[in-house]
Short mmCIF file of C-alpha atoms in Angstrom, two decimals:
data_model
loop_
_atom_site.label_atom_id
_atom_site.label_comp_id
_atom_site.label_asym_id
_atom_site.label_seq_id
_atom_site.Cartn_x
_atom_site.Cartn_y
_atom_site.Cartn_z
CA MET W 22 9.35 33.23 -33.38
CA LYS W 23 12.72 31.47 -33.91
CA THR W 24 10.80 28.31 -34.84
CA LEU W 25 8.73 30.16 -37.45
CA LYS W 26 11.82 31.80 -38.95
CA SER W 27 13.60 28.45 -39.13
CA LEU W 28 10.61 26.79 -40.79
CA LEU W 29 10.31 29.62 -43.33
CA TYR W 30 14.03 29.45 -44.13
CA CYS W 31 13.89 25.67 -44.53
CA LEU W 32 10.97 25.72 -46.92
CA VAL W 33 12.30 28.53 -49.08
CA THR W 34 15.83 27.16 -49.41
CA THR W 35 14.56 23.64 -50.13
CA ALA W 36 12.22 24.84 -52.84
CA LEU W 37 14.91 27.01 -54.45
CA ALA W 38 17.23 24.00 -54.61
CA LEU W 39 14.79 21.93 -56.62
CA PRO W 40 14.39 22.87 -60.30
CA ALA W 41 10.74 23.08 -61.24
CA THR W 42 9.74 21.63 -64.56
CA ALA W 43 6.28 22.83 -65.14
CA GLN W 44 3.34 20.92 -66.26
CA HIS W 45 -0.36 21.33 -65.99
CA GLN W 46 -3.13 20.22 -68.28
CA GLY W 47 -5.61 17.38 -68.11
CA HIS W 48 -6.12 14.62 -70.62
CA GLN W 49 -9.01 15.06 -73.00
CA GLN W 50 -11.62 12.41 -72.32
CA GLN W 51 -12.06 11.63 -76.00
CA ALA W 52 -8.39 10.74 -76.34
CA GLN W 53 -8.65 8.30 -73.43
CA ASP W 54 -11.71 6.56 -74.79
CA THR W 55 -10.68 6.32 -78.45
CA THR W 56 -7.04 6.01 -79.53
CA HIS W 57 -4.63 4.78 -76.84
CA GLN W 58 -1.56 5.81 -78.78
CA MET W 59 -2.81 9.37 -79.09
CA GLY W 60 -3.56 9.38 -75.37
CA HIS W 61 -0.05 8.13 -74.59
CA GLN W 62 1.56 10.86 -76.72
CA GLU W 63 -0.64 13.48 -75.08
CA HIS W 64 0.34 12.13 -71.66
CA MET W 65 4.04 12.44 -72.53
CA GLN W 66 3.54 16.06 -73.51
CA HIS W 67 1.55 16.89 -70.38
CA SER W 68 4.23 15.25 -68.26
CA GLY W 69 6.87 17.73 -69.38
CA MET W 70 8.52 15.22 -71.75
CA GLN W 71 9.91 16.45 -75.06
CA HIS W 72 10.58 14.04 -77.94
CA GLY W 73 14.05 12.60 -77.68
CA GLU W 74 14.35 12.99 -73.90
CA THR W 75 15.19 9.91 -71.83
CA GLN W 76 13.82 11.04 -68.48
CA MET W 77 10.82 9.25 -67.08
CA PRO W 78 7.53 11.08 -67.75
CA MET W 79 5.39 11.97 -64.75
CA SER W 80 2.16 10.00 -64.68
CA HIS W 81 -0.47 9.52 -62.03
CA ALA W 82 0.96 7.93 -58.89
CA PHE W 83 -1.13 4.76 -59.40
CA SER W 84 -1.36 4.45 -63.18
CA ARG W 85 1.06 4.79 -66.07
CA ASN W 86 -1.84 5.85 -68.30
CA LEU W 87 -3.54 8.63 -66.30
CA PRO W 88 -2.44 12.26 -65.99
CA MET W 89 -0.58 13.37 -62.90
CA ASN W 90 -3.13 16.14 -62.28
CA ARG W 91 -5.50 13.43 -61.05
CA ASN W 92 -3.14 12.80 -58.09
CA ALA W 93 -4.72 13.44 -54.70
CA SER W 94 -4.15 12.39 -51.11
CA GLY W 95 -3.75 8.65 -50.49
CA THR W 96 -5.12 6.75 -53.48
CA GLY W 97 -7.88 9.29 -54.18
CA TRP W 98 -8.64 11.06 -57.47
CA LEU W 99 -9.04 14.69 -58.41
CA PRO W 100 -10.57 15.97 -61.66
CA ASP W 101 -8.00 16.01 -64.46
CA GLU W 102 -8.41 19.79 -64.75
CA SER W 103 -6.98 20.37 -61.29
CA PRO W 104 -3.98 22.61 -60.65
CA MET W 105 -0.78 21.17 -59.22
CA TYR W 106 1.65 23.22 -57.17
CA GLY W 107 5.11 21.84 -56.67
CA ASN W 108 8.73 21.47 -57.69
CA MET W 109 9.80 18.57 -59.88
CA TYR W 110 13.21 17.06 -60.59
CA HIS W 111 14.75 13.82 -61.86
CA ARG W 112 17.46 11.57 -60.51
CA GLY W 113 18.30 8.59 -62.67
CA ASP W 114 15.10 6.58 -63.27
CA TRP W 115 13.28 8.40 -60.49
CA MET W 116 11.01 11.42 -60.76
CA PHE W 117 10.42 13.47 -57.58
CA MET W 118 7.93 16.19 -56.64
CA LEU W 119 7.93 18.46 -53.61
CA HIS W 120 4.69 20.00 -52.30
CA TYR W 121 4.23 22.25 -49.27
CA ASN W 122 1.86 24.76 -47.70
CA LEU W 123 2.65 27.17 -44.85
CA PHE W 124 0.48 29.83 -43.22
CA LEU W 125 1.98 32.49 -40.92
CA ARG W 126 -1.10 34.00 -39.33
CA TYR W 127 -2.98 35.75 -36.57
CA ASN W 128 -6.29 34.03 -35.81
CA LYS W 129 -9.02 35.43 -33.55
CA GLN W 130 -12.18 33.43 -32.92
CA ASP W 131 -15.26 35.41 -31.79
CA VAL W 132 -13.87 38.84 -32.66
CA PHE W 133 -16.64 40.78 -30.90
CA GLU W 134 -16.77 38.45 -27.87
CA ALA W 135 -20.42 37.56 -28.40
CA GLY W 136 -19.87 34.41 -26.32
CA THR W 137 -17.37 32.95 -23.88
CA ARG W 138 -15.65 30.35 -26.04
CA GLY W 139 -13.47 32.41 -28.37
CA ASP W 140 -9.69 32.60 -28.31
CA SER W 141 -6.84 34.11 -30.34
CA GLN W 142 -3.41 32.91 -31.39
CA PHE W 143 -0.37 33.56 -33.59
CA ASP W 144 0.54 30.27 -35.26
CA ALA W 145 1.73 28.57 -38.44
CA PRO W 146 -0.23 25.55 -39.77
CA ASN W 147 1.96 23.73 -42.28
CA TRP W 148 2.84 20.55 -44.13
CA LEU W 149 5.57 19.39 -46.52
CA MET W 150 5.33 16.37 -48.81
CA LEU W 151 7.87 14.59 -51.05
CA MET W 152 6.72 12.06 -53.66
CA GLY W 153 8.81 9.83 -55.89
CA GLN W 154 8.03 7.30 -58.59
CA ARG W 155 9.65 5.21 -61.30
CA PHE W 156 8.62 2.70 -63.93
CA VAL W 157 9.35 -0.96 -63.22
CA GLY W 158 9.76 -2.98 -66.40
CA ASN W 159 7.14 -2.52 -69.11
CA ARG W 160 4.09 -2.62 -66.84
CA GLY W 161 5.04 -1.69 -63.28
CA LEU W 162 4.96 1.63 -61.43
CA LEU W 163 6.60 2.06 -58.01
CA ARG W 164 5.95 5.12 -55.87
CA PHE W 165 6.54 6.42 -52.36
CA SER W 166 5.29 9.41 -50.43
CA GLY W 167 6.51 11.06 -47.25
CA MET W 168 4.70 13.92 -45.51
CA ILE W 169 5.61 15.81 -42.37
CA SER W 170 3.97 18.62 -40.41
CA LEU W 171 5.62 20.86 -37.83
CA ASP W 172 2.21 21.70 -36.33
CA PRO W 173 3.25 20.40 -32.89
CA LEU W 174 5.90 23.15 -32.78
CA THR W 175 4.27 25.97 -34.74
CA VAL W 176 0.65 25.47 -33.61
CA GLY W 177 1.05 23.77 -30.25
CA GLY W 178 -0.07 20.55 -28.64
CA ASN W 179 -3.59 21.84 -28.12
CA GLY W 180 -3.94 23.01 -31.72
CA TYR W 181 -5.42 26.29 -32.86
CA PRO W 182 -8.68 28.08 -31.93
CA LEU W 183 -11.70 27.22 -34.12
CA LEU W 184 -15.23 27.69 -32.83
CA PHE W 185 -17.39 24.54 -32.74
CA GLN W 186 -14.48 22.28 -33.74
CA THR W 187 -14.07 18.99 -31.84
CA GLY W 188 -11.98 15.83 -32.01
CA GLU W 189 -8.93 14.18 -30.37
CA THR W 190 -7.40 15.12 -27.01
CA PHE W 191 -4.74 17.20 -25.24
CA GLU W 192 -3.40 16.28 -21.80
CA GLY W 193 -6.15 13.70 -21.50
CA SER W 194 -9.05 16.09 -22.13
CA PRO W 195 -11.09 16.35 -25.35
CA LEU W 196 -10.21 19.26 -27.62
CA ILE W 197 -13.25 21.55 -27.97
CA ASP W 198 -13.39 24.77 -29.98
CA ARG W 199 -9.88 23.94 -31.19
CA GLN W 200 -8.44 22.05 -34.15
CA HIS W 201 -5.83 19.46 -33.18
CA PRO W 202 -2.30 19.65 -34.64
CA HIS W 203 -1.24 17.06 -37.18
CA ASP W 204 1.45 14.50 -36.41
CA LEU W 205 5.08 15.13 -37.33
CA PHE W 206 4.97 12.07 -39.57
CA SER W 207 1.66 12.45 -41.41
CA GLU W 208 2.38 9.93 -44.18
CA LEU W 209 5.05 7.34 -44.94
CA SER W 210 3.71 5.14 -47.72
CA VAL W 211 4.69 2.98 -50.66
CA GLY W 212 2.62 1.75 -53.56
CA TYR W 213 2.93 -0.51 -56.58
CA THR W 214 0.72 -0.54 -59.66
CA HIS W 215 0.64 -3.22 -62.35
CA MET W 216 -0.73 -2.23 -65.72
CA LEU W 217 -3.08 -4.94 -66.98
CA SER W 218 -3.70 -2.93 -70.15
CA GLU W 219 -3.72 0.73 -71.06
CA GLU W 220 -7.29 0.85 -69.75
CA ALA W 221 -6.87 -1.23 -66.58
CA ASP W 222 -4.60 -1.32 -63.53
CA ALA W 223 -4.33 -3.17 -60.22
CA PHE W 224 -2.54 -1.50 -57.33
CA LEU W 225 -1.42 -1.94 -53.72
CA TYR W 226 -0.87 0.87 -51.19
CA LEU W 227 0.75 0.49 -47.75
CA GLY W 228 1.09 3.30 -45.23
CA TYR W 229 2.42 3.74 -41.72
CA PRO W 230 0.95 6.27 -41.43
CA GLY W 231 -1.21 6.54 -44.51
CA GLU W 232 -4.75 7.17 -45.76
CA PRO W 233 -7.39 4.47 -46.35
CA ALA W 234 -9.92 4.46 -49.18
CA LEU W 235 -12.50 6.47 -47.29
CA SER W 236 -14.12 9.81 -48.08
CA ASN W 237 -13.12 12.65 -50.32
CA VAL W 238 -9.61 13.95 -50.87
CA ALA W 239 -8.29 15.25 -47.52
CA PHE W 240 -8.87 18.97 -47.08
CA MET W 241 -5.11 19.68 -46.98
CA HIS W 242 -4.85 18.52 -50.61
CA ARG W 243 -8.13 19.69 -52.17
CA PRO W 244 -7.55 22.57 -54.64
CA SER W 245 -10.79 24.18 -53.45
CA ALA W 246 -9.42 24.31 -49.87
CA LEU W 247 -5.75 25.17 -50.36
CA ASN W 248 -6.15 28.88 -49.60
CA ASN W 249 -8.09 28.28 -46.36
CA PRO W 250 -5.86 27.73 -43.29
CA ASP W 251 -8.68 26.12 -41.26
CA SER W 252 -9.79 22.53 -41.07
CA PRO W 253 -13.49 21.93 -41.87
CA LEU W 254 -15.77 21.55 -38.86
CA GLY W 255 -16.91 18.23 -40.36
CA HIS W 256 -13.35 16.90 -40.47
CA HIS W 257 -14.18 13.97 -38.14
CA TRP W 258 -17.29 13.15 -40.16
CA GLN W 259 -15.51 13.16 -43.50
CA ASP W 260 -11.71 12.94 -43.91
CA ALA W 261 -10.15 12.57 -40.43
CA THR W 262 -8.72 9.18 -41.45
CA HIS W 263 -6.15 10.88 -43.72
CA ILE W 264 -3.57 10.08 -41.01
CA THR W 265 -3.91 6.42 -40.03
CA PHE W 266 -1.14 4.44 -38.36
CA GLY W 267 -1.44 1.28 -40.40
CA VAL W 268 -3.30 1.00 -43.69
CA ALA W 269 -3.32 -1.47 -46.59
CA THR W 270 -5.37 -0.77 -49.73
CA LEU W 271 -6.01 -2.96 -52.78
CA GLY W 272 -7.68 -1.45 -55.82
CA VAL W 273 -8.48 -1.89 -59.48
CA ARG W 274 -9.09 0.67 -62.21
CA TYR W 275 -10.93 0.25 -65.49
CA ARG W 276 -10.89 3.35 -67.65
CA ASN W 277 -12.27 6.09 -65.38
CA PHE W 278 -13.82 3.77 -62.77
CA LYS W 279 -11.97 2.72 -59.62
CA LEU W 280 -12.92 0.28 -56.85
CA GLU W 281 -10.73 -0.14 -53.77
CA GLY W 282 -10.85 -1.61 -50.29
CA SER W 283 -8.77 -0.92 -47.20
CA SER W 284 -7.88 -2.51 -43.89
CA PHE W 285 -6.69 0.15 -41.46
CA THR W 286 -6.34 1.30 -37.87
CA GLY W 287 -9.52 3.00 -36.70
CA ARG W 288 -8.03 4.80 -33.69
CA GLU W 289 -7.16 8.38 -34.53
CA PRO W 290 -3.63 9.60 -33.70
CA ASP W 291 -2.93 10.10 -30.01
CA GLU W 292 -1.68 13.38 -28.54
CA GLU W 293 1.97 12.26 -28.70
CA ARG W 294 2.58 13.88 -32.07
CA TYR W 295 6.17 12.72 -32.61
CA ASP W 296 5.77 8.95 -32.22
CA PHE W 297 4.27 6.10 -34.23
CA ASP W 298 1.02 4.73 -32.85
CA LYS W 299 0.28 1.02 -32.60
CA PRO W 300 -1.01 -0.47 -35.89
CA ARG W 301 -4.24 -2.39 -35.32
CA PHE W 302 -5.79 -3.07 -38.75
CA ASP W 303 -9.18 -3.41 -37.06
CA SER W 304 -11.28 -1.32 -39.48
CA ARG W 305 -12.54 -1.76 -43.04
CA ALA W 306 -13.45 0.63 -45.86
CA VAL W 307 -14.70 0.39 -49.45
CA ARG W 308 -14.69 3.24 -51.97
CA PHE W 309 -15.97 3.64 -55.51
CA THR W 310 -14.74 6.55 -57.66
CA TYR W 311 -15.77 7.68 -61.12
CA ASN W 312 -14.38 10.53 -63.23
CA PRO W 313 -17.01 11.09 -65.97
CA SER W 314 -15.00 13.84 -67.67
CA THR W 315 -11.88 15.94 -67.18
CA ASN W 316 -13.87 18.36 -65.00
CA TRP W 317 -15.50 16.00 -62.49
CA SER W 318 -14.62 13.37 -59.89
CA LEU W 319 -17.30 11.52 -57.90
CA GLN W 320 -16.83 9.15 -54.97
CA ALA W 321 -18.91 7.15 -52.52
CA SER W 322 -17.43 5.22 -49.60
CA THR W 323 -18.37 3.46 -46.40
CA ALA W 324 -16.41 2.08 -43.46
CA LEU W 325 -16.49 0.55 -40.02
CA VAL W 326 -14.11 2.70 -37.99
CA LYS W 327 -13.18 0.82 -34.83
CA SER W 328 -12.88 2.93 -31.66
CA PRO W 329 -11.73 6.15 -33.36
CA GLU W 330 -11.69 8.39 -30.26
CA VAL W 331 -9.44 7.63 -27.31
CA ALA W 332 -11.99 9.36 -25.05
CA GLU W 333 -14.70 6.89 -26.18
CA PRO W 334 -12.80 3.58 -26.55
CA ASP W 335 -15.95 1.43 -26.65
CA GLU W 336 -17.62 3.48 -29.39
CA ASP W 337 -17.34 2.29 -33.00
CA VAL W 338 -18.44 4.47 -35.90
CA TYR W 339 -20.06 3.43 -39.17
CA ARG W 340 -19.06 6.22 -41.54
CA THR W 341 -20.58 6.84 -44.96
CA THR W 342 -19.49 9.62 -47.31
CA GLY W 343 -20.19 10.98 -50.77
CA SER W 344 -18.53 13.81 -52.65
CA VAL W 345 -18.37 15.67 -55.94
CA LEU W 346 -15.25 17.55 -57.04
CA TYR W 347 -15.11 20.01 -59.92
CA GLY W 348 -12.16 21.60 -61.70
CA ASN W 349 -12.05 23.95 -64.67
CA MET W 350 -8.95 25.54 -66.16
CA LEU W 351 -9.86 29.06 -67.29
CA GLY W 352 -6.85 29.73 -69.50
CA GLY W 353 -3.40 30.95 -68.58
CA ASP W 354 -0.89 29.34 -66.27
CA ASN W 355 -2.72 29.94 -62.98
CA ARG W 356 -6.39 30.64 -63.68
CA TYR W 357 -8.95 28.07 -62.62
CA PHE W 358 -12.13 27.42 -60.70
CA THR W 359 -12.47 24.47 -58.33
CA ALA W 360 -15.29 23.34 -56.05
CA SER W 361 -16.17 20.49 -53.70
CA ALA W 362 -19.40 19.19 -52.21
CA ASN W 363 -18.93 16.68 -49.35
CA TRP W 364 -21.38 14.74 -47.25
CA GLY W 365 -20.37 12.66 -44.25
CA TYR W 366 -22.52 10.59 -41.90
CA ASN W 367 -21.44 9.02 -38.60
CA TYR W 368 -23.65 6.30 -37.12
CA VAL W 369 -22.89 4.90 -33.69
CA ASP W 370 -26.32 3.64 -32.63
CA ALA W 371 -29.98 4.66 -32.89
CA HIS W 372 -29.37 7.54 -30.47
CA HIS W 373 -26.08 8.76 -31.97
CA LYS W 374 -26.23 9.49 -35.71
CA GLU W 375 -25.03 12.76 -37.16
CA HIS W 376 -24.71 14.35 -40.61
CA SER W 377 -22.24 16.86 -41.99
CA PHE W 378 -22.26 18.78 -45.27
CA LEU W 379 -19.64 21.01 -46.86
CA LEU W 380 -19.64 23.17 -49.99
CA GLU W 381 -16.46 25.06 -50.85
CA SER W 382 -14.99 26.78 -53.91
CA ASN W 383 -11.93 28.69 -55.02
CA LEU W 384 -11.50 31.11 -57.94
CA GLN W 385 -7.86 31.64 -58.82
CA ASN W 386 -7.12 34.51 -61.21
CA ASP W 387 -3.35 34.41 -61.53
CA ARG W 388 -2.06 36.39 -58.52
CA PHE W 389 -5.45 36.95 -56.90
CA ALA W 390 -7.83 34.41 -55.33
CA VAL W 391 -11.26 34.52 -53.69
CA TYR W 392 -12.67 31.49 -51.90
CA GLY W 393 -15.52 30.39 -49.69
CA ARG W 394 -16.78 27.52 -47.57
CA TYR W 395 -20.20 26.71 -46.15
CA GLU W 396 -20.75 23.92 -43.62
CA PHE W 397 -23.56 22.34 -41.70
CA VAL W 398 -22.59 19.89 -38.95
CA GLN W 399 -24.61 18.04 -36.33
CA LYS W 400 -22.84 17.60 -33.00
CA SER W 401 -24.00 16.28 -29.65
CA ALA W 402 -24.01 18.37 -26.50
CA GLU W 403 -21.39 16.03 -25.04
CA GLU W 404 -19.16 16.57 -28.08
CA LEU W 405 -19.22 20.32 -27.39
CA GLY W 406 -18.42 19.81 -23.71
CA PHE W 407 -21.89 20.16 -22.19
CA GLU W 408 -23.83 17.83 -19.93
CA GLU W 409 -26.46 16.08 -22.03
CA GLU W 410 -29.10 16.68 -19.35
CA ALA W 411 -28.82 20.46 -19.90
CA PHE W 412 -30.06 20.12 -23.48
CA GLY W 413 -32.17 17.00 -23.36
CA HIS W 414 -31.10 13.39 -23.66
CA ASP W 415 -29.43 12.54 -27.02
CA GLU W 416 -29.94 16.11 -28.26
CA VAL W 417 -28.25 16.80 -31.61
CA LEU W 418 -27.19 20.42 -32.12
CA GLY W 419 -26.88 21.86 -35.63
CA VAL W 420 -24.07 24.28 -36.47
CA ASN W 421 -23.82 26.46 -39.59
CA ALA W 422 -20.56 28.13 -40.63
CA LEU W 423 -19.78 30.43 -43.58
CA THR W 424 -16.25 31.54 -44.49
CA ILE W 425 -15.25 34.06 -47.17
CA GLY W 426 -11.62 34.90 -47.91
CA ALA W 427 -9.24 36.43 -50.43
CA ASN W 428 -5.51 36.67 -50.98
CA ARG W 429 -3.03 38.20 -53.39
CA GLN W 430 0.53 37.42 -54.31
CA LEU W 431 3.05 39.84 -52.84
CA PHE W 432 6.16 38.45 -54.53
CA GLU W 433 8.05 35.31 -55.54
CA ILE W 434 11.30 34.01 -54.10
CA GLY W 435 12.55 31.71 -56.81
CA THR W 436 9.73 29.18 -57.16
CA VAL W 437 8.10 30.11 -53.83
CA ASN W 438 4.89 32.16 -53.84
CA VAL W 439 4.31 34.53 -50.92
CA ASN W 440 0.67 35.64 -50.65
CA LEU W 441 -1.08 38.00 -48.24
CA GLY W 442 -4.64 37.04 -47.32
CA ALA W 443 -7.51 37.40 -44.90
CA GLN W 444 -10.78 35.62 -44.19
CA VAL W 445 -13.91 36.08 -42.10
CA SER W 446 -16.17 33.34 -40.68
CA LEU W 447 -19.72 33.62 -39.37
CA PHE W 448 -21.29 30.91 -37.21
CA ARG W 449 -24.93 30.21 -36.40
CA ALA W 450 -26.11 27.50 -34.01
CA GLY W 451 -29.36 26.65 -32.27
CA ASN W 452 -30.87 28.91 -29.62
CA GLN W 453 -29.65 26.55 -26.88
CA LEU W 454 -26.05 27.51 -27.64
CA HIS W 455 -26.51 31.28 -27.79
CA PRO W 456 -25.62 31.84 -24.09
CA TYR W 457 -22.23 30.23 -24.74
CA TYR W 458 -21.35 31.27 -28.31
CA GLY W 459 -23.61 34.26 -28.98
CA GLU W 460 -26.24 34.52 -31.69
CA LEU W 461 -23.85 35.15 -34.61
CA PRO W 462 -20.19 34.93 -33.55
CA VAL W 463 -17.67 36.29 -36.07
CA SER W 464 -14.09 35.11 -36.45
CA GLY W 465 -11.28 36.54 -38.55
CA GLN W 466 -7.66 36.01 -39.48
CA VAL W 467 -4.88 37.50 -41.58
CA TYR W 468 -2.03 35.45 -42.95
CA LEU W 469 0.98 35.08 -45.18
CA ARG W 470 0.84 31.92 -47.27
CA LEU W 471 3.96 30.27 -48.73
CA PHE W 472 3.59 27.57 -51.39
CA PRO W 473 5.23 26.51 -54.68
CA ARG W 474 4.27 27.92 -58.06
CA VAL W 475 1.78 26.16 -60.27
CA MET W 476 3.14 23.51 -62.65
CA VAL W 477 2.37 24.27 -66.31
CA PRO W 478 3.08 22.47 -69.60
CA ARG W 479 6.56 22.96 -70.97
CA LYS W 480 6.56 25.19 -74.07
#
């Protein structure tokens, strides 16, 4: 409890110390494709810059000519009509932004004890991220990003209960029906972008740890997922590489098209959550992204992930993903609708190939939000901790999960929102798993969520 109080105090006092200059509004696609000067003026306005000010305007982290609302995790893109929550301030030529998300919650998996695999826990999933950037000369853009998570303290080394979740280890054993905690240092990265023209950029991203050009925006940073404390069940089929100890990405942008390639460490973080794992640079990824309008962002990516699981050191994974993100500002400072559709496919060999699919959405109506997530994931019997012989050799087990939740703002402390929320999840798996999980296990949780206010255009 002392740890949770200390974390809450730290986040609130830090956020109150940073003046928030608001901004929030996407570029209009017509302005980007027609008159560059008009687009530049519009960008200055959306960045919180008034005429006559000398402070650096906030642009996208990897382009001087894209809106900051397109910022996502790693080098990924969001739709331009995506909300941004954070505190912004300037220091000399530098512009800084602070983002964070903290849930204080009670979580009970399998509320009615339909099976034998449920558990309950008080915990506090969280992360805090500081970004900074500055212009370099007439064409350069330098940025850095640092992200930490106190999950190892506030969640525990064996993570939090989540039915059907798998991936990584604790005390040498695979984590099953639990979501692993994130590392203390979840990102330490730098990047440089060189503007070739107002329509084209080339950029370099280095992280230790960082995120390669693979899959959709990590769930911790997707607007459609921000209100949900839980990791997706398809995390290790889609965006588990968002914490990689050693990544280098080169990319180019032309208008609203982006092509990038990464060399990175395939091994997922070990269970020592406070250290820095060995960089290997043994894996490769390629990603193509296209934003056809201010409302949409599309990506397709593929990778060879070398030996991702410490429990299966000889097993390499060929991962392919595709995703569609949608964002629509509904008017007002904090009214929007966002959605994501993700597909992830892991191929090991002819006997081990599994799909995952996710569809999630969030409707934010100022102080009130409703959200949902549906998933379908294929997992092997071994992955869920069973002997393969009990279910048939190379049996793939399908899992369906549906989550519905809502929250409402209780009050603000300076620029910190404090929301009260709850969500319910229903799971459905094949008949073979009913003796262990029940036919339709139900999970629920209640939480307080702390996060910064939305950034809106300066009046």
